[in-house]
Amino acid sequence: MDIQFLGTGAGQPSKARNVSSLALKLLDEINEVWLFDCGEGTQNRILETTIRPRKISKIFITHLHGDHIFGLPGFLSSRAFQANEEQTDLEIYGPQGIKSFVLTSLRVSGSRLPYKIHFHEFDQDSLGKILETDKFTVYAEELDHTIFCVGYRVMQKDLEGTLDAEKLKAAGVPFGPLFGKIKNGQDVILEDGTEIKAADYISAPRPGKIITILGDTRKTDASVRLAVNADVLVHESTYGKGDEKIARNHGHSTNMQAAQVATEAGAKRLLLNHISARFLSKDISQLKKDAATIFENVHVVKDLEEVKI
Ligand SMILES: [Zn+2]
């Protein structure tokens, strides 16, 4: 599981940072990629990665500000032009209004897609668990921005223990249907009367990962709830230390507030994005240094950077 950042800038693109988008790559887990936000130019960034647009099966939108959604019509249209590739449906999750934005853009531009889009819109009253599959559950909660904006908590379900085939062979279990039974947790008795207890040959289940991806927000308790025990928290850092007042006025956070959220939530790792173009590279290292005085495992991400989870 990896996160690849496609756009890490705030508000408008700069030479170094495009506007918001990131890809949660779940290729080993479910052979899918989930996109979070889709600022203008996201499709160009994707061209610089190994991500195949067809693999993008779900798009989660945090809020309807342009720097988070203006890349959608372009991306959706280009996704249709993949010769020799099977056209797979797409799910879009986001605040009420996202469907009308997408359908209007496609209609007035005369764009017809050869695949279906299923929209899942929500508002203040329909948040909570927004998606459950056999391997993942996704929750959304309202944050505190200048318009309705949410954060997402992606929870991987616990992973089953694995069967120790070598140990089974050593115990004299013949390869075949018995392996399957033991893997399913069934105890078996061999022909010679030996009892094989399944639990002795299956490793303990491993806890699934928790990934928290927040939209734009002031510091709020909802962020902490979404990030409880998260393996990774992706938090905006539009402003730096000392800018708390201006951050509040504009509906954003500072690096210090992001670090406080990570600490309060007991998150393991903090990745700062949504970085203002005002920050030069020496300011970026300062952003990290200052935040690290509150939460040590912090990193300011760059466009195209890939982070293993
Ligand atoms: Zn915004």
mmCIF file of C-alpha atoms and ligand atoms in Angstrom:
data_model
loop_
_atom_site.group_PDB
_atom_site.id
_atom_site.type_symbol
_atom_site.label_atom_id
_atom_site.label_comp_id
_atom_site.label_asym_id
_atom_site.label_seq_id
_atom_site.Cartn_x
_atom_site.Cartn_y
_atom_site.Cartn_z
ATOM 1 C CA MET A 1 0.000 0.000 0.000
ATOM 2 C CA ASP A 2 1.412 3.388 -0.972
ATOM 3 C CA ILE A 3 0.316 6.973 -1.180
ATOM 4 C CA GLN A 4 1.566 8.904 -4.160
ATOM 5 C CA PHE A 5 1.140 12.653 -4.006
ATOM 6 C CA LEU A 6 0.021 14.175 -7.305
ATOM 7 C CA GLY A 7 -0.466 17.740 -6.134
ATOM 8 C CA THR A 8 0.680 19.185 -2.822
ATOM 9 C CA GLY A 9 0.128 22.919 -3.303
ATOM 10 C CA ALA A 10 -2.484 25.204 -1.799
ATOM 11 C CA GLY A 11 -4.971 27.217 -3.854
ATOM 12 C CA GLN A 12 -3.172 27.576 -7.168
ATOM 13 C CA PRO A 13 -0.459 25.633 -8.974
ATOM 14 C CA SER A 14 3.174 26.700 -8.791
ATOM 15 C CA LYS A 15 6.118 25.332 -10.761
ATOM 16 C CA ALA A 16 6.992 22.935 -7.961
ATOM 17 C CA ARG A 17 3.563 22.001 -6.666
ATOM 18 C CA ASN A 18 0.338 21.285 -8.470
ATOM 19 C CA VAL A 19 -3.060 21.686 -6.799
ATOM 20 C CA SER A 20 -4.545 18.971 -4.598
ATOM 21 C CA SER A 21 -4.686 15.315 -5.455
ATOM 22 C CA LEU A 22 -3.227 12.116 -4.104
ATOM 23 C CA ALA A 23 -3.476 8.470 -5.048
ATOM 24 C CA LEU A 24 -3.887 5.712 -2.499
ATOM 25 C CA LYS A 25 -2.400 2.748 -4.333
ATOM 26 C CA LEU A 26 -4.010 -0.490 -3.200
ATOM 27 C CA LEU A 27 -2.578 -2.638 -5.963
ATOM 28 C CA ASP A 28 -1.380 -5.533 -3.811
ATOM 29 C CA GLU A 29 -4.533 -5.467 -1.722
ATOM 30 C CA ILE A 30 -7.329 -5.099 -4.286
ATOM 31 C CA ASN A 31 -5.605 -4.154 -7.552
ATOM 32 C CA GLU A 32 -7.201 -0.696 -7.435
ATOM 33 C CA VAL A 33 -6.115 2.896 -6.974
ATOM 34 C CA TRP A 34 -8.260 5.380 -5.067
ATOM 35 C CA LEU A 35 -7.895 9.069 -5.839
ATOM 36 C CA PHE A 36 -8.456 11.743 -3.200
ATOM 37 C CA ASP A 37 -9.331 15.112 -4.722
ATOM 38 C CA CYS A 38 -8.591 15.970 -8.315
ATOM 39 C CA GLY A 39 -7.288 19.487 -8.828
ATOM 40 C CA GLU A 40 -6.645 20.834 -12.314
ATOM 41 C CA GLY A 41 -3.750 19.087 -14.044
ATOM 42 C CA THR A 42 -4.066 15.891 -12.018
ATOM 43 C CA GLN A 43 -4.157 13.870 -15.242
ATOM 44 C CA ASN A 44 -0.847 15.418 -16.329
ATOM 45 C CA ARG A 45 0.734 14.426 -13.030
ATOM 46 C CA ILE A 46 -0.622 10.894 -13.425
ATOM 47 C CA LEU A 47 1.256 10.681 -16.751
ATOM 48 C CA GLU A 48 4.475 11.042 -14.770
ATOM 49 C CA THR A 49 3.639 7.987 -12.645
ATOM 50 C CA THR A 50 3.022 4.301 -13.319
ATOM 51 C CA ILE A 51 -0.651 4.695 -12.365
ATOM 52 C CA ARG A 52 -3.034 3.521 -15.062
ATOM 53 C CA PRO A 53 -6.212 5.637 -15.079
ATOM 54 C CA ARG A 54 -8.330 2.525 -15.598
ATOM 55 C CA LYS A 55 -7.107 1.229 -12.228
ATOM 56 C CA ILE A 56 -8.596 4.284 -10.546
ATOM 57 C CA SER A 57 -11.892 2.829 -9.378
ATOM 58 C CA LYS A 58 -12.958 5.359 -6.763
ATOM 59 C CA ILE A 59 -12.512 9.094 -6.342
ATOM 60 C CA PHE A 60 -13.121 10.755 -2.983
ATOM 61 C CA ILE A 61 -13.645 14.514 -2.977
ATOM 62 C CA THR A 62 -13.139 16.466 0.258
ATOM 63 C CA HIS A 63 -14.887 19.686 -0.805
ATOM 64 C CA LEU A 64 -15.990 21.610 -3.841
ATOM 65 C CA HIS A 65 -13.351 24.359 -3.971
ATOM 66 C CA GLY A 66 -11.876 24.556 -7.473
ATOM 67 C CA ASP A 67 -8.337 23.573 -6.530
ATOM 68 C CA HIS A 68 -9.741 20.210 -5.403
ATOM 69 C CA ILE A 69 -12.133 19.378 -8.271
ATOM 70 C CA PHE A 70 -11.304 21.266 -11.485
ATOM 71 C CA GLY A 71 -9.264 18.318 -12.760
ATOM 72 C CA LEU A 72 -12.234 15.960 -12.758
ATOM 73 C CA PRO A 73 -13.782 16.598 -16.216
ATOM 74 C CA GLY A 74 -10.401 16.297 -17.925
ATOM 75 C CA PHE A 75 -9.378 13.203 -16.039
ATOM 76 C CA LEU A 76 -12.729 11.492 -16.594
ATOM 77 C CA SER A 77 -12.641 12.226 -20.322
ATOM 78 C CA SER A 78 -9.066 11.035 -20.799
ATOM 79 C CA ARG A 79 -9.815 7.886 -18.846
ATOM 80 C CA ALA A 80 -12.152 6.971 -21.694
ATOM 81 C CA PHE A 81 -9.340 7.061 -24.259
ATOM 82 C CA GLN A 82 -7.464 3.991 -23.292
ATOM 83 C CA ALA A 83 -7.293 1.857 -26.362
ATOM 84 C CA ASN A 84 -7.461 -1.902 -25.861
ATOM 85 C CA GLU A 85 -8.286 -1.440 -22.216
ATOM 86 C CA GLU A 86 -11.479 -2.665 -20.658
ATOM 87 C CA GLN A 87 -13.761 0.232 -19.643
ATOM 88 C CA THR A 88 -14.458 -0.101 -15.950
ATOM 89 C CA ASP A 89 -17.050 1.815 -13.959
ATOM 90 C CA LEU A 90 -16.047 4.502 -11.495
ATOM 91 C CA GLU A 91 -17.434 5.583 -8.132
ATOM 92 C CA ILE A 92 -17.276 9.207 -7.010
ATOM 93 C CA TYR A 93 -17.824 10.106 -3.349
ATOM 94 C CA GLY A 94 -18.185 13.712 -2.333
ATOM 95 C CA PRO A 95 -20.303 16.569 -1.024
ATOM 96 C CA GLN A 96 -23.674 17.288 -2.550
ATOM 97 C CA GLY A 97 -23.074 19.227 -5.770
ATOM 98 C CA ILE A 98 -20.243 17.073 -7.108
ATOM 99 C CA LYS A 99 -22.617 15.142 -9.373
ATOM 100 C CA SER A 100 -24.045 18.288 -10.889
ATOM 101 C CA PHE A 101 -20.532 19.726 -11.391
ATOM 102 C CA VAL A 102 -19.315 16.624 -13.219
ATOM 103 C CA LEU A 103 -22.443 16.025 -15.306
ATOM 104 C CA THR A 104 -22.731 19.691 -16.292
ATOM 105 C CA SER A 105 -19.072 19.845 -17.384
ATOM 106 C CA LEU A 106 -19.466 16.684 -19.433
ATOM 107 C CA ARG A 107 -22.787 17.775 -20.965
ATOM 108 C CA VAL A 108 -21.819 21.288 -22.069
ATOM 109 C CA SER A 109 -18.550 20.010 -23.524
ATOM 110 C CA GLY A 110 -20.339 17.260 -25.425
ATOM 111 C CA SER A 111 -18.292 14.576 -23.672
ATOM 112 C CA ARG A 112 -19.651 11.053 -23.654
ATOM 113 C CA LEU A 113 -18.021 8.441 -21.502
ATOM 114 C CA PRO A 114 -17.940 4.757 -22.427
ATOM 115 C CA TYR A 115 -18.102 3.781 -18.760
ATOM 116 C CA LYS A 116 -20.553 4.498 -15.948
ATOM 117 C CA ILE A 117 -20.004 6.847 -13.023
ATOM 118 C CA HIS A 118 -21.852 6.069 -9.808
ATOM 119 C CA PHE A 119 -22.155 9.096 -7.551
ATOM 120 C CA HIS A 120 -22.347 8.899 -3.771
ATOM 121 C CA GLU A 121 -23.123 12.373 -2.493
ATOM 122 C CA PHE A 122 -23.400 13.298 1.140
ATOM 123 C CA ASP A 123 -24.166 16.304 3.336
ATOM 124 C CA GLN A 124 -23.851 17.120 7.060
ATOM 125 C CA ASP A 125 -26.604 14.638 7.909
ATOM 126 C CA SER A 126 -25.453 11.647 5.912
ATOM 127 C CA LEU A 127 -21.859 11.236 7.020
ATOM 128 C CA GLY A 128 -20.313 8.372 8.976
ATOM 129 C CA LYS A 129 -19.596 5.081 7.265
ATOM 130 C CA ILE A 130 -19.761 5.879 3.568
ATOM 131 C CA LEU A 131 -18.313 2.682 2.147
ATOM 132 C CA GLU A 132 -17.710 -0.893 3.214
ATOM 133 C CA THR A 133 -16.153 -3.626 1.101
ATOM 134 C CA ASP A 134 -14.827 -7.006 2.185
ATOM 135 C CA LYS A 135 -11.372 -5.478 2.753
ATOM 136 C CA PHE A 136 -11.909 -1.804 3.608
ATOM 137 C CA THR A 137 -14.268 0.530 5.458
ATOM 138 C CA VAL A 138 -14.265 4.276 4.811
ATOM 139 C CA TYR A 139 -15.663 6.885 7.174
ATOM 140 C CA ALA A 140 -16.165 10.582 6.510
ATOM 141 C CA GLU A 141 -16.670 13.359 9.003
ATOM 142 C CA GLU A 142 -17.222 17.086 8.580
ATOM 143 C CA LEU A 143 -14.207 19.336 9.134
ATOM 144 C CA ASP A 144 -14.117 23.089 9.707
ATOM 145 C CA HIS A 145 -13.427 24.992 6.475
ATOM 146 C CA THR A 146 -15.062 27.939 4.677
ATOM 147 C CA ILE A 147 -17.439 25.581 2.848
ATOM 148 C CA PHE A 148 -18.673 22.071 3.678
ATOM 149 C CA CYS A 149 -15.551 19.908 3.712
ATOM 150 C CA VAL A 150 -14.831 16.402 4.959
ATOM 151 C CA GLY A 151 -11.940 14.224 6.028
ATOM 152 C CA TYR A 152 -11.715 10.502 5.298
ATOM 153 C CA ARG A 153 -10.631 7.605 7.463
ATOM 154 C CA VAL A 154 -9.789 4.514 5.439
ATOM 155 C CA MET A 155 -9.629 1.373 7.565
ATOM 156 C CA GLN A 156 -8.279 -1.843 6.161
ATOM 157 C CA LYS A 157 -9.919 -4.865 7.745
ATOM 158 C CA ASP A 158 -7.657 -7.136 9.759
ATOM 159 C CA LEU A 159 -5.638 -9.474 7.596
ATOM 160 C CA GLU A 160 -6.099 -13.202 8.061
ATOM 161 C CA GLY A 161 -3.186 -15.151 9.442
ATOM 162 C CA THR A 162 -1.123 -17.061 6.911
ATOM 163 C CA LEU A 163 -0.678 -20.823 6.766
ATOM 164 C CA ASP A 164 2.810 -22.135 7.564
ATOM 165 C CA ALA A 165 3.050 -24.722 4.766
ATOM 166 C CA GLU A 166 6.599 -25.801 5.651
ATOM 167 C CA LYS A 167 5.643 -26.557 9.225
ATOM 168 C CA LEU A 168 2.606 -28.548 8.048
ATOM 169 C CA LYS A 169 4.756 -30.593 5.684
ATOM 170 C CA ALA A 170 7.217 -31.251 8.488
ATOM 171 C CA ALA A 171 4.325 -32.466 10.657
ATOM 172 C CA GLY A 172 3.529 -35.055 7.964
ATOM 173 C CA VAL A 173 0.402 -33.470 6.522
ATOM 174 C CA PRO A 174 0.123 -34.476 2.870
ATOM 175 C CA PHE A 175 -0.282 -31.556 0.484
ATOM 176 C CA GLY A 176 -3.904 -31.391 -0.732
ATOM 177 C CA PRO A 177 -7.398 -30.824 0.642
ATOM 178 C CA LEU A 178 -6.223 -31.063 4.272
ATOM 179 C CA PHE A 179 -4.211 -27.884 3.768
ATOM 180 C CA GLY A 180 -7.401 -26.073 2.806
ATOM 181 C CA LYS A 181 -9.264 -27.360 5.852
ATOM 182 C CA ILE A 182 -6.488 -26.293 8.213
ATOM 183 C CA LYS A 183 -6.282 -22.899 6.536
ATOM 184 C CA ASN A 184 -9.986 -22.477 7.268
ATOM 185 C CA GLY A 185 -9.260 -23.032 10.935
ATOM 186 C CA GLN A 186 -10.426 -26.641 11.091
ATOM 187 C CA ASP A 187 -8.507 -29.124 13.255
ATOM 188 C CA VAL A 188 -7.826 -32.429 11.454
ATOM 189 C CA ILE A 189 -6.727 -35.943 12.375
ATOM 190 C CA LEU A 190 -4.211 -37.657 10.109
ATOM 191 C CA GLU A 191 -4.472 -41.331 9.098
ATOM 192 C CA ASP A 192 -1.898 -42.289 11.730
ATOM 193 C CA GLY A 193 -4.067 -40.661 14.404
ATOM 194 C CA THR A 194 -1.981 -37.496 14.844
ATOM 195 C CA GLU A 195 -4.162 -34.519 15.709
ATOM 196 C CA ILE A 196 -3.274 -31.290 13.909
ATOM 197 C CA LYS A 197 -4.544 -28.158 15.592
ATOM 198 C CA ALA A 198 -5.113 -25.464 12.967
ATOM 199 C CA ALA A 199 -4.198 -22.651 15.355
ATOM 200 C CA ASP A 200 -0.649 -24.020 15.640
ATOM 201 C CA TYR A 201 -0.089 -23.587 11.923
ATOM 202 C CA ILE A 202 -1.751 -20.249 11.212
ATOM 203 C CA SER A 203 -0.101 -16.990 12.214
ATOM 204 C CA ALA A 204 -2.141 -14.482 14.240
ATOM 205 C CA PRO A 205 -4.257 -12.043 12.209
ATOM 206 C CA ARG A 206 -2.463 -8.785 11.483
ATOM 207 C CA PRO A 207 -4.229 -5.508 12.141
ATOM 208 C CA GLY A 208 -5.217 -3.606 8.994
ATOM 209 C CA LYS A 209 -3.791 -0.170 8.255
ATOM 210 C CA ILE A 210 -5.555 3.079 9.030
ATOM 211 C CA ILE A 211 -5.046 5.971 6.635
ATOM 212 C CA THR A 212 -6.521 9.381 7.381
ATOM 213 C CA ILE A 213 -6.760 11.930 4.587
ATOM 214 C CA LEU A 214 -8.150 15.305 5.509
ATOM 215 C CA GLY A 215 -9.465 18.116 3.355
ATOM 216 C CA ASP A 216 -8.844 21.783 4.104
ATOM 217 C CA THR A 217 -9.617 22.605 7.706
ATOM 218 C CA ARG A 218 -9.073 24.691 10.781
ATOM 219 C CA LYS A 219 -7.944 22.704 13.787
ATOM 220 C CA THR A 220 -10.985 20.740 14.913
ATOM 221 C CA ASP A 221 -11.856 17.723 17.069
ATOM 222 C CA ALA A 222 -13.228 15.911 14.016
ATOM 223 C CA SER A 223 -9.683 15.690 12.620
ATOM 224 C CA VAL A 224 -8.512 14.026 15.823
ATOM 225 C CA ARG A 225 -11.377 11.531 15.748
ATOM 226 C CA LEU A 226 -10.651 10.646 12.127
ATOM 227 C CA ALA A 227 -6.963 10.165 12.871
ATOM 228 C CA VAL A 228 -7.138 8.052 16.048
ATOM 229 C CA ASN A 229 -4.293 5.507 15.894
ATOM 230 C CA ALA A 230 -3.805 6.175 12.188
ATOM 231 C CA ASP A 231 -0.728 4.672 10.564
ATOM 232 C CA VAL A 232 -0.602 7.772 8.386
ATOM 233 C CA LEU A 233 -2.302 11.139 8.770
ATOM 234 C CA VAL A 234 -2.268 13.427 5.736
ATOM 235 C CA HIS A 235 -2.975 16.933 7.006
ATOM 236 C CA GLU A 236 -2.926 20.317 5.324
ATOM 237 C CA SER A 237 -0.344 22.886 6.359
ATOM 238 C CA THR A 238 -1.314 25.976 4.424
ATOM 239 C CA TYR A 239 0.364 28.162 7.032
ATOM 240 C CA GLY A 240 3.385 28.035 9.316
ATOM 241 C CA LYS A 241 4.174 28.623 12.961
ATOM 242 C CA GLY A 242 2.829 31.942 14.235
ATOM 243 C CA ASP A 243 0.191 32.230 11.494
ATOM 244 C CA GLU A 244 -2.582 30.710 13.618
ATOM 245 C CA LYS A 245 -4.792 33.785 13.359
ATOM 246 C CA ILE A 246 -4.621 34.163 9.606
ATOM 247 C CA ALA A 247 -5.043 30.403 9.228
ATOM 248 C CA ARG A 248 -8.244 30.571 11.272
ATOM 249 C CA ASN A 249 -9.550 33.497 9.207
ATOM 250 C CA HIS A 250 -9.033 31.573 5.976
ATOM 251 C CA GLY A 251 -10.323 28.214 7.217
ATOM 252 C CA HIS A 252 -6.918 26.527 7.281
ATOM 253 C CA SER A 253 -4.301 25.115 9.647
ATOM 254 C CA THR A 254 -0.672 25.658 10.468
ATOM 255 C CA ASN A 255 1.998 22.963 10.621
ATOM 256 C CA MET A 256 1.885 23.258 14.425
ATOM 257 C CA GLN A 257 -1.852 22.608 14.548
ATOM 258 C CA ALA A 258 -1.452 19.602 12.261
ATOM 259 C CA ALA A 259 1.230 18.280 14.620
ATOM 260 C CA GLN A 260 -1.098 18.803 17.585
ATOM 261 C CA VAL A 261 -3.825 16.817 15.838
ATOM 262 C CA ALA A 262 -1.385 13.969 15.139
ATOM 263 C CA THR A 263 -0.289 13.956 18.790
ATOM 264 C CA GLU A 264 -3.818 14.066 20.216
ATOM 265 C CA ALA A 265 -4.920 11.274 17.866
ATOM 266 C CA GLY A 266 -1.957 9.027 18.632
ATOM 267 C CA ALA A 267 -1.184 8.811 14.909
ATOM 268 C CA LYS A 268 2.069 7.096 13.942
ATOM 269 C CA ARG A 269 3.104 9.347 11.108
ATOM 270 C CA LEU A 270 2.192 12.818 9.839
ATOM 271 C CA LEU A 271 2.477 13.944 6.223
ATOM 272 C CA LEU A 272 1.962 17.642 5.575
ATOM 273 C CA ASN A 273 0.537 18.778 2.248
ATOM 274 C CA HIS A 274 -1.465 21.716 0.808
ATOM 275 C CA ILE A 275 1.660 23.862 1.085
ATOM 276 C CA SER A 276 1.470 27.517 0.105
ATOM 277 C CA ALA A 277 3.632 28.707 -2.805
ATOM 278 C CA ARG A 278 4.908 31.442 -0.467
ATOM 279 C CA PHE A 279 7.140 28.856 1.172
ATOM 280 C CA LEU A 280 10.618 28.547 -0.336
ATOM 281 C CA SER A 281 12.690 25.433 0.171
ATOM 282 C CA LYS A 282 14.373 26.745 3.321
ATOM 283 C CA ASP A 283 10.915 27.530 4.717
ATOM 284 C CA ILE A 284 9.866 23.956 3.995
ATOM 285 C CA SER A 285 12.620 22.541 6.181
ATOM 286 C CA GLN A 286 11.596 25.034 8.867
ATOM 287 C CA LEU A 287 7.949 23.895 8.578
ATOM 288 C CA LYS A 288 9.111 20.365 9.307
ATOM 289 C CA LYS A 289 11.508 21.372 12.092
ATOM 290 C CA ASP A 290 8.887 23.432 13.901
ATOM 291 C CA ALA A 291 6.212 20.740 13.595
ATOM 292 C CA ALA A 292 8.694 18.116 14.838
ATOM 293 C CA THR A 293 8.934 19.933 18.190
ATOM 294 C CA ILE A 294 5.345 18.738 18.750
ATOM 295 C CA PHE A 295 5.184 15.531 16.682
ATOM 296 C CA GLU A 296 8.464 13.954 15.713
ATOM 297 C CA ASN A 297 7.522 11.661 12.829
ATOM 298 C CA VAL A 298 6.513 14.431 10.434
ATOM 299 C CA HIS A 299 7.397 15.034 6.802
ATOM 300 C CA VAL A 300 6.450 17.704 4.265
ATOM 301 C CA VAL A 301 5.599 15.894 1.038
ATOM 302 C CA LYS A 302 6.461 16.864 -2.536
ATOM 303 C CA ASP A 303 4.608 16.309 -5.791
ATOM 304 C CA LEU A 304 5.075 12.766 -7.153
ATOM 305 C CA GLU A 305 6.584 11.576 -3.892
ATOM 306 C CA GLU A 306 5.572 8.047 -2.999
ATOM 307 C CA VAL A 307 5.199 6.958 0.603
ATOM 308 C CA LYS A 308 5.005 3.313 1.645
ATOM 309 C CA ILE A 309 2.448 2.534 4.329
HETATM 310 ZN ZN ZN B 1 -10.592 24.766 0.221
#
